[in-house]
Coordinates of C-alpha atoms and ligand atoms in Angstrom, one line a residue:
M561 CA -15.5 -12.1 -51.0
Y562 CA -11.9 -13.1 -50.3
K563 CA -10.1 -15.4 -52.4
G564 CA -6.8 -17.6 -52.2
K565 CA -5.0 -20.3 -53.7
A566 CA -2.0 -22.7 -52.8
R567 CA -0.2 -25.8 -53.9
A568 CA 1.3 -28.0 -51.2
Y569 CA 3.3 -31.2 -51.7
T570 CA 3.2 -34.6 -49.9
N571 CA 5.9 -35.5 -47.4
I572 CA 6.9 -39.0 -46.4
A573 CA 8.4 -39.4 -42.7
L574 CA 11.3 -41.4 -42.5
I575 CA 11.0 -41.0 -38.7
K576 CA 7.1 -41.5 -38.1
Y577 CA 4.6 -39.5 -36.0
W578 CA 2.8 -41.9 -34.5
G579 CA 0.5 -41.0 -31.6
K580 CA -0.9 -37.4 -30.0
E581 CA -0.1 -36.0 -26.9
N582 CA -3.3 -33.7 -27.1
E583 CA -5.9 -34.5 -29.8
T584 CA -7.6 -31.2 -30.0
L585 CA -4.4 -29.1 -30.5
I586 CA -2.9 -32.1 -32.6
L587 CA 0.5 -32.2 -30.6
P588 CA 2.6 -35.2 -31.1
M589 CA 4.1 -37.6 -28.6
N590 CA 7.6 -37.9 -30.6
N591 CA 9.4 -35.5 -33.2
S592 CA 9.2 -36.9 -36.5
L593 CA 11.4 -36.1 -39.8
S594 CA 10.3 -36.3 -43.5
L595 CA 10.9 -35.7 -47.1
T596 CA 8.8 -33.5 -49.0
L597 CA 8.2 -35.1 -52.6
D598 CA 7.5 -33.8 -55.8
A599 CA 5.4 -36.5 -57.4
F600 CA 2.1 -35.8 -55.3
Y601 CA 0.4 -32.6 -54.6
T602 CA -3.1 -30.8 -53.7
E603 CA -3.8 -27.4 -55.1
T604 CA -6.8 -25.8 -53.1
S605 CA -8.5 -22.4 -53.7
V606 CA -11.0 -21.0 -51.0
T607 CA -13.6 -18.3 -51.0
F608 CA -15.2 -16.5 -48.1
S609 CA -18.2 -14.7 -49.0
E610 CA -21.1 -13.1 -47.0
E611 CA -23.4 -14.8 -49.5
Y612 CA -22.6 -18.4 -48.4
T613 CA -25.0 -20.0 -45.8
Q614 CA -22.8 -22.7 -45.0
D615 CA -19.0 -24.2 -45.3
R616 CA -18.8 -26.4 -48.7
F617 CA -15.7 -28.5 -49.5
F618 CA -15.2 -30.0 -53.0
L619 CA -12.3 -32.5 -53.7
D620 CA -11.7 -33.2 -57.4
G621 CA -15.0 -31.4 -58.3
K622 CA -17.1 -33.5 -56.1
Q623 CA -18.8 -32.5 -53.2
Q624 CA -17.6 -34.1 -49.9
S625 CA -19.6 -35.5 -46.9
E626 CA -20.9 -34.0 -43.9
A627 CA -18.1 -35.8 -41.8
A628 CA -15.4 -34.6 -44.2
T629 CA -16.9 -31.2 -44.4
K630 CA -17.1 -30.9 -40.6
K631 CA -13.3 -31.1 -40.3
I632 CA -12.6 -28.8 -42.8
S633 CA -15.0 -26.3 -41.2
A634 CA -13.2 -26.9 -37.6
F635 CA -10.0 -25.6 -39.6
L636 CA -11.7 -22.7 -41.3
D637 CA -13.0 -21.8 -37.7
L638 CA -9.5 -21.3 -36.3
V639 CA -8.7 -19.2 -39.4
R640 CA -11.8 -17.1 -39.1
A641 CA -11.1 -16.3 -35.7
K642 CA -7.7 -15.4 -36.4
A643 CA -8.7 -13.0 -39.3
N644 CA -12.0 -11.7 -37.4
C645 CA -13.9 -13.1 -40.6
P646 CA -17.5 -14.1 -40.2
F647 CA -18.2 -15.5 -43.6
F648 CA -18.7 -19.1 -44.5
A649 CA -16.1 -20.6 -47.4
Q650 CA -16.3 -22.8 -50.1
V651 CA -13.0 -24.9 -50.5
N652 CA -12.2 -26.2 -54.0
S653 CA -9.2 -29.1 -53.7
R654 CA -7.6 -31.2 -56.4
N655 CA -5.3 -33.8 -55.8
F656 CA -2.6 -34.3 -58.2
V657 CA -1.6 -37.9 -58.1
P658 CA -0.4 -40.0 -61.0
T659 CA -3.1 -42.7 -60.8
A660 CA -6.2 -43.0 -58.9
A661 CA -4.3 -45.2 -56.2
G662 CA -5.4 -43.9 -53.1
L663 CA -2.5 -41.6 -52.3
A664 CA -4.6 -38.5 -51.5
S665 CA -2.6 -37.0 -48.6
S666 CA -4.0 -35.2 -45.6
A667 CA -0.5 -33.8 -45.4
S668 CA -0.7 -31.9 -48.7
G669 CA -4.3 -31.2 -48.5
L670 CA -4.1 -29.4 -45.0
A671 CA -1.0 -27.6 -45.9
A672 CA -2.5 -26.3 -49.2
L673 CA -5.8 -25.1 -47.2
A674 CA -3.6 -23.3 -44.8
G675 CA -1.7 -21.5 -47.7
A676 CA -5.1 -20.6 -49.4
C677 CA -6.8 -19.4 -46.4
N678 CA -3.4 -17.2 -45.6
A679 CA -3.6 -15.7 -49.0
A680 CA -7.5 -15.2 -49.1
L681 CA -7.7 -13.4 -45.7
D682 CA -4.3 -11.6 -46.1
L683 CA -3.2 -12.9 -42.7
Q684 CA 0.5 -12.4 -43.6
L685 CA 1.5 -15.6 -41.7
S686 CA 5.5 -16.4 -41.6
Q687 CA 6.5 -20.2 -42.6
T688 CA 6.5 -21.1 -38.9
E689 CA 3.4 -19.8 -38.3
L690 CA 1.8 -21.6 -41.4
S691 CA 3.4 -24.7 -40.3
R692 CA 1.6 -24.2 -36.7
L693 CA -1.7 -23.5 -38.3
A694 CA -1.4 -26.3 -40.6
R695 CA -0.7 -28.7 -37.7
R696 CA -4.1 -28.2 -36.3
G697 CA -5.6 -29.5 -39.5
S698 CA -3.6 -32.6 -39.8
G699 CA -0.5 -33.4 -37.8
S700 CA 1.6 -34.3 -40.8
A701 CA 0.5 -31.2 -42.8
C702 CA 2.9 -29.1 -40.8
R703 CA 5.9 -30.7 -42.4
S704 CA 4.4 -29.9 -46.0
I705 CA 4.9 -26.2 -45.6
F706 CA 8.6 -27.0 -46.4
G707 CA 10.4 -28.6 -49.1
G708 CA 13.4 -31.2 -48.6
F709 CA 13.9 -32.8 -45.1
V710 CA 12.0 -31.4 -42.6
E711 CA 11.4 -31.9 -38.7
W712 CA 8.2 -31.5 -36.6
H713 CA 9.1 -30.9 -33.1
T714 CA 6.9 -31.7 -29.9
G715 CA 5.9 -29.1 -28.0
D716 CA 2.8 -26.8 -26.8
D717 CA 0.3 -25.0 -29.3
D718 CA 2.8 -22.5 -29.7
T719 CA 6.1 -24.3 -30.0
S720 CA 5.1 -27.4 -31.8
Y721 CA 5.8 -26.6 -35.5
A722 CA 8.0 -28.0 -38.2
T723 CA 11.6 -26.5 -39.4
P724 CA 13.7 -27.2 -42.6
I725 CA 16.9 -29.3 -42.0
A726 CA 19.9 -28.1 -43.8
S727 CA 21.1 -30.8 -46.1
E728 CA 23.1 -28.9 -48.6
G729 CA 20.8 -30.3 -51.3
W730 CA 21.6 -34.1 -50.6
E731 CA 18.1 -34.7 -50.9
K732 CA 18.3 -34.1 -54.9
E733 CA 20.4 -37.2 -55.0
L734 CA 17.7 -39.4 -53.5
S735 CA 14.6 -41.0 -54.8
M736 CA 11.5 -42.6 -53.5
L737 CA 9.8 -45.1 -55.3
F738 CA 6.1 -46.0 -54.5
I739 CA 4.9 -49.7 -54.8
L740 CA 1.1 -49.3 -54.8
I741 CA -0.8 -52.1 -53.4
N742 CA -4.4 -52.7 -53.6
D743 CA -6.0 -54.2 -50.7
K744 CA -9.6 -54.6 -50.2
E745 CA -9.5 -54.4 -46.4
K746 CA -11.1 -51.8 -44.8
D747 CA -8.4 -49.2 -43.5
V748 CA -7.9 -48.2 -39.8
S749 CA -7.7 -44.6 -40.4
S750 CA -4.2 -43.2 -39.0
R751 CA -6.0 -41.1 -36.5
D752 CA -7.8 -43.8 -35.0
G753 CA -4.9 -46.2 -35.3
M754 CA -2.6 -44.0 -33.6
R755 CA -5.4 -43.2 -30.8
R756 CA -5.6 -47.0 -30.4
T757 CA -1.9 -47.6 -30.3
V758 CA -1.3 -44.7 -27.6
E759 CA -4.1 -45.9 -25.5
T760 CA -3.7 -49.8 -25.8
S761 CA -0.2 -50.9 -27.0
S762 CA 2.0 -52.4 -24.5
Y763 CA 5.0 -51.6 -27.0
Y764 CA 4.1 -48.1 -27.2
S765 CA 6.5 -47.2 -24.4
G766 CA 9.3 -49.0 -26.5
W767 CA 8.5 -46.5 -29.6
L768 CA 8.8 -43.6 -27.3
E769 CA 12.0 -44.6 -25.9
S770 CA 13.6 -45.4 -28.9
T771 CA 12.4 -42.9 -31.4
P772 CA 14.6 -40.1 -30.2
Q773 CA 17.9 -42.3 -30.8
D774 CA 16.5 -43.1 -34.4
L775 CA 16.3 -39.4 -35.1
K776 CA 19.5 -38.6 -33.8
K777 CA 21.0 -41.0 -36.3
L778 CA 19.0 -39.9 -39.0
K779 CA 19.9 -36.3 -38.6
Q780 CA 23.8 -37.5 -38.7
A781 CA 23.1 -39.5 -41.7
I782 CA 21.8 -36.1 -43.4
R783 CA 24.8 -34.2 -41.9
E784 CA 27.1 -36.9 -43.0
K785 CA 25.5 -37.9 -46.4
D786 CA 25.4 -41.2 -45.4
F787 CA 22.8 -43.1 -47.3
Q788 CA 23.2 -46.5 -45.6
L789 CA 22.7 -44.9 -42.4
L790 CA 19.5 -43.1 -43.5
G791 CA 18.1 -46.2 -45.1
E792 CA 18.7 -48.6 -42.5
T793 CA 17.1 -45.8 -39.7
T794 CA 14.2 -45.2 -41.9
E795 CA 13.4 -48.9 -42.3
A796 CA 13.9 -49.8 -38.7
N797 CA 11.8 -46.9 -37.6
A798 CA 9.1 -47.7 -39.8
L799 CA 9.1 -51.5 -38.5
K800 CA 8.8 -50.1 -34.9
M801 CA 6.0 -48.1 -35.7
H802 CA 4.0 -51.1 -37.2
A803 CA 5.0 -53.5 -34.5
T804 CA 3.0 -51.1 -32.1
T805 CA 0.0 -51.6 -33.8
M806 CA 0.3 -55.4 -33.6
A807 CA 0.4 -55.2 -29.9
A808 CA -2.6 -53.1 -29.4
T809 CA -6.1 -54.1 -28.4
P810 CA -7.7 -55.2 -30.8
P811 CA -4.5 -55.6 -32.8
F812 CA -4.3 -54.4 -36.2
T813 CA -1.7 -54.1 -39.2
Y814 CA -1.6 -51.8 -42.1
W815 CA 0.4 -54.8 -43.6
S816 CA -1.1 -56.9 -46.4
P817 CA 0.8 -59.8 -48.0
E818 CA 1.6 -57.7 -51.0
S819 CA 3.2 -55.3 -48.7
L820 CA 5.2 -58.3 -47.2
R821 CA 6.2 -59.5 -50.7
A822 CA 7.6 -55.9 -51.5
M823 CA 9.5 -56.0 -48.3
D824 CA 11.1 -59.1 -49.4
C825 CA 11.9 -57.9 -52.6
V826 CA 13.7 -54.6 -51.1
R827 CA 15.9 -57.2 -48.9
S828 CA 16.7 -59.2 -51.7
L829 CA 17.6 -56.3 -54.0
R830 CA 20.0 -55.3 -51.0
Q831 CA 21.6 -58.7 -51.1
K832 CA 22.3 -58.4 -54.6
G833 CA 24.2 -55.2 -53.9
L834 CA 21.5 -52.7 -54.7
A835 CA 21.2 -50.3 -51.6
C836 CA 17.4 -49.6 -51.0
Y837 CA 15.2 -49.4 -47.9
F838 CA 11.4 -49.5 -47.3
T839 CA 9.2 -47.4 -45.2
M840 CA 5.4 -47.7 -44.8
D841 CA 2.5 -45.5 -43.6
A842 CA -0.9 -46.1 -42.5
G843 CA -1.9 -48.3 -45.3
P844 CA -0.4 -51.3 -47.4
N845 CA 1.7 -49.4 -50.1
V846 CA 5.6 -49.6 -49.6
K847 CA 7.8 -46.9 -50.4
V848 CA 11.3 -47.6 -51.5
L849 CA 14.3 -45.2 -50.6
C850 CA 17.1 -45.2 -52.9
Q851 CA 20.0 -43.2 -54.5
R852 CA 19.0 -41.4 -57.8
K853 CA 22.0 -43.2 -59.5
N854 CA 20.7 -46.5 -58.5
E855 CA 17.0 -45.7 -59.5
E856 CA 16.8 -47.1 -62.9
A857 CA 18.6 -50.6 -61.8
I858 CA 16.3 -50.7 -59.1
L859 CA 12.9 -49.8 -61.0
T860 CA 14.1 -52.5 -63.6
Q861 CA 14.5 -55.2 -61.0
L862 CA 11.1 -54.1 -59.3
K863 CA 9.2 -54.6 -62.5
K864 CA 9.9 -58.0 -62.6
D865 CA 7.9 -58.4 -59.8
F866 CA 5.4 -55.7 -59.9
H867 CA 3.4 -54.3 -62.7
P868 CA 4.7 -51.0 -64.1
E869 CA 1.3 -49.5 -63.3
Q870 CA 2.2 -50.0 -59.7
L871 CA 5.3 -48.2 -59.6
I872 CA 5.6 -44.5 -59.1
V873 CA 8.9 -42.5 -59.0
A874 CA 9.3 -39.5 -56.7
H875 CA 12.3 -37.0 -55.7
A876 CA 12.5 -34.4 -53.1
G877 CA 9.9 -31.5 -53.5
Q878 CA 9.3 -28.0 -52.5
G879 CA 7.4 -26.2 -49.8
L880 CA 4.0 -24.6 -50.0
V881 CA 3.6 -22.4 -53.4
D882 CA 1.1 -19.4 -53.5
L883 CA -0.9 -19.5 -56.7
P884 CA -2.9 -17.2 -58.5
M885 CA -6.8 -17.5 -58.7
T886 CA -7.9 -18.3 -62.4
V887 CA -11.4 -17.7 -63.9
T888 CA -11.5 -21.7 -64.5
D889 CA -11.2 -22.0 -60.5
P890 CA -14.8 -23.6 -59.5
S891 CA -15.0 -20.9 -56.6
M892 CA -14.5 -18.3 -59.1
T893 CA -17.7 -19.1 -60.7
N894 CA -20.9 -20.6 -59.3
E895 CA -19.9 -24.0 -60.4
G896 CA -20.2 -26.6 -57.7
V897 CA -22.5 -24.2 -55.6
S898 CA -24.9 -27.0 -55.3
K899 CA -28.3 -26.1 -53.2
Ligands
2P0_1488 C1 3.5 -39.6 -40.4 N1 1.4 -40.5 -40.6 O1 4.6 -39.3 -39.8 C2 2.8 -40.7 -40.0 C3 3.2 -42.2 -40.2 C4 0.8 -42.2 -40.8 C5 1.9 -43.1 -40.4 O2 1.2 -38.8 -40.4 O3 -4.5 -37.3 -37.0 O4 -3.2 -37.5 -41.3 O5 -4.5 -35.5 -39.0 O6 -2.6 -35.6 -37.3 O7 -1.2 -36.4 -40.1 C6 -0.7 -39.5 -40.9 O8 -1.5 -39.0 -39.7 O9 -2.8 -37.6 -38.9 C7 0.6 -39.8 -40.3 P1 -3.8 -36.6 -38.0 P2 -2.0 -37.4 -40.3 O10 3.6 -39.5 -41.9

């Protein structure tokens, strides 16, 4: 029996990953750049045992569907091949999010699983190797191996991984405020959404053409600690990503009327002299980038338009953390091993 446990924090892309060049290897069409956050994380333990007759995946104590387990099994197969381990595994994940707001992230989930497997099977992977491995589980997970600002590079199976960006601790002066928006609409998963966009969107070539320039500007902003350039580039890049979805066939959008209201709020705060910028991912929530010194003032303003429970504050977070297995971990007992 081999056991390991790790924690990984979620990350939000300032330059988005949107489209795969290779779906099996999860190789991206463009470089992306993210900020790892402290407010949301996943802790995962994994146990490989000769006694197990199949892989099982529990999330927050609940056994997951066959489809969700299949994705985990495919990832475990990669690990088993690396370690020459023939055993099935039980994976227990817990998402730590301030509210039940649908903020569970495959980035933190798959990064934590990569870390747990590394510990369990004593693979002794470097951070680069862990990033490469996590990428095979979910693209954005390769960025959650590192803290702070992180870039994920295009490339082949060997050369596509994330690297941290030196920033002299500037990221600690920033805040990311989440505006949680409940939307009853059924989501297009990011995986399906990016595939549809790559295959059908007439705007996709524009995305690929302009993203390297956005990336360059963002790196300049980090180098020069230029918050305005950071924010303007982040917001423009997010809008471009979302524009590509509207030009797909069939067209789709992750925006809801409430998302638009939140974007308007951010713009009007800016007009009042409070520097803040928004970004959005494959869902209706709006994330507001601001300087920590303005966090309180911006929160006070946002509370006039949104319920306090809709607002979550995050700051820069750290990379992957190895954790000791404890006796209360479900995979240390037989709890959750349902027949
Ligand atoms: C990002 N997103 O850069 C972009 C922006 C969503 C919008 O990475 O298919 O869960 O597992 O590689 O990493 C979400 O996609 O997708 C994502 P897969 P993933 O954060």
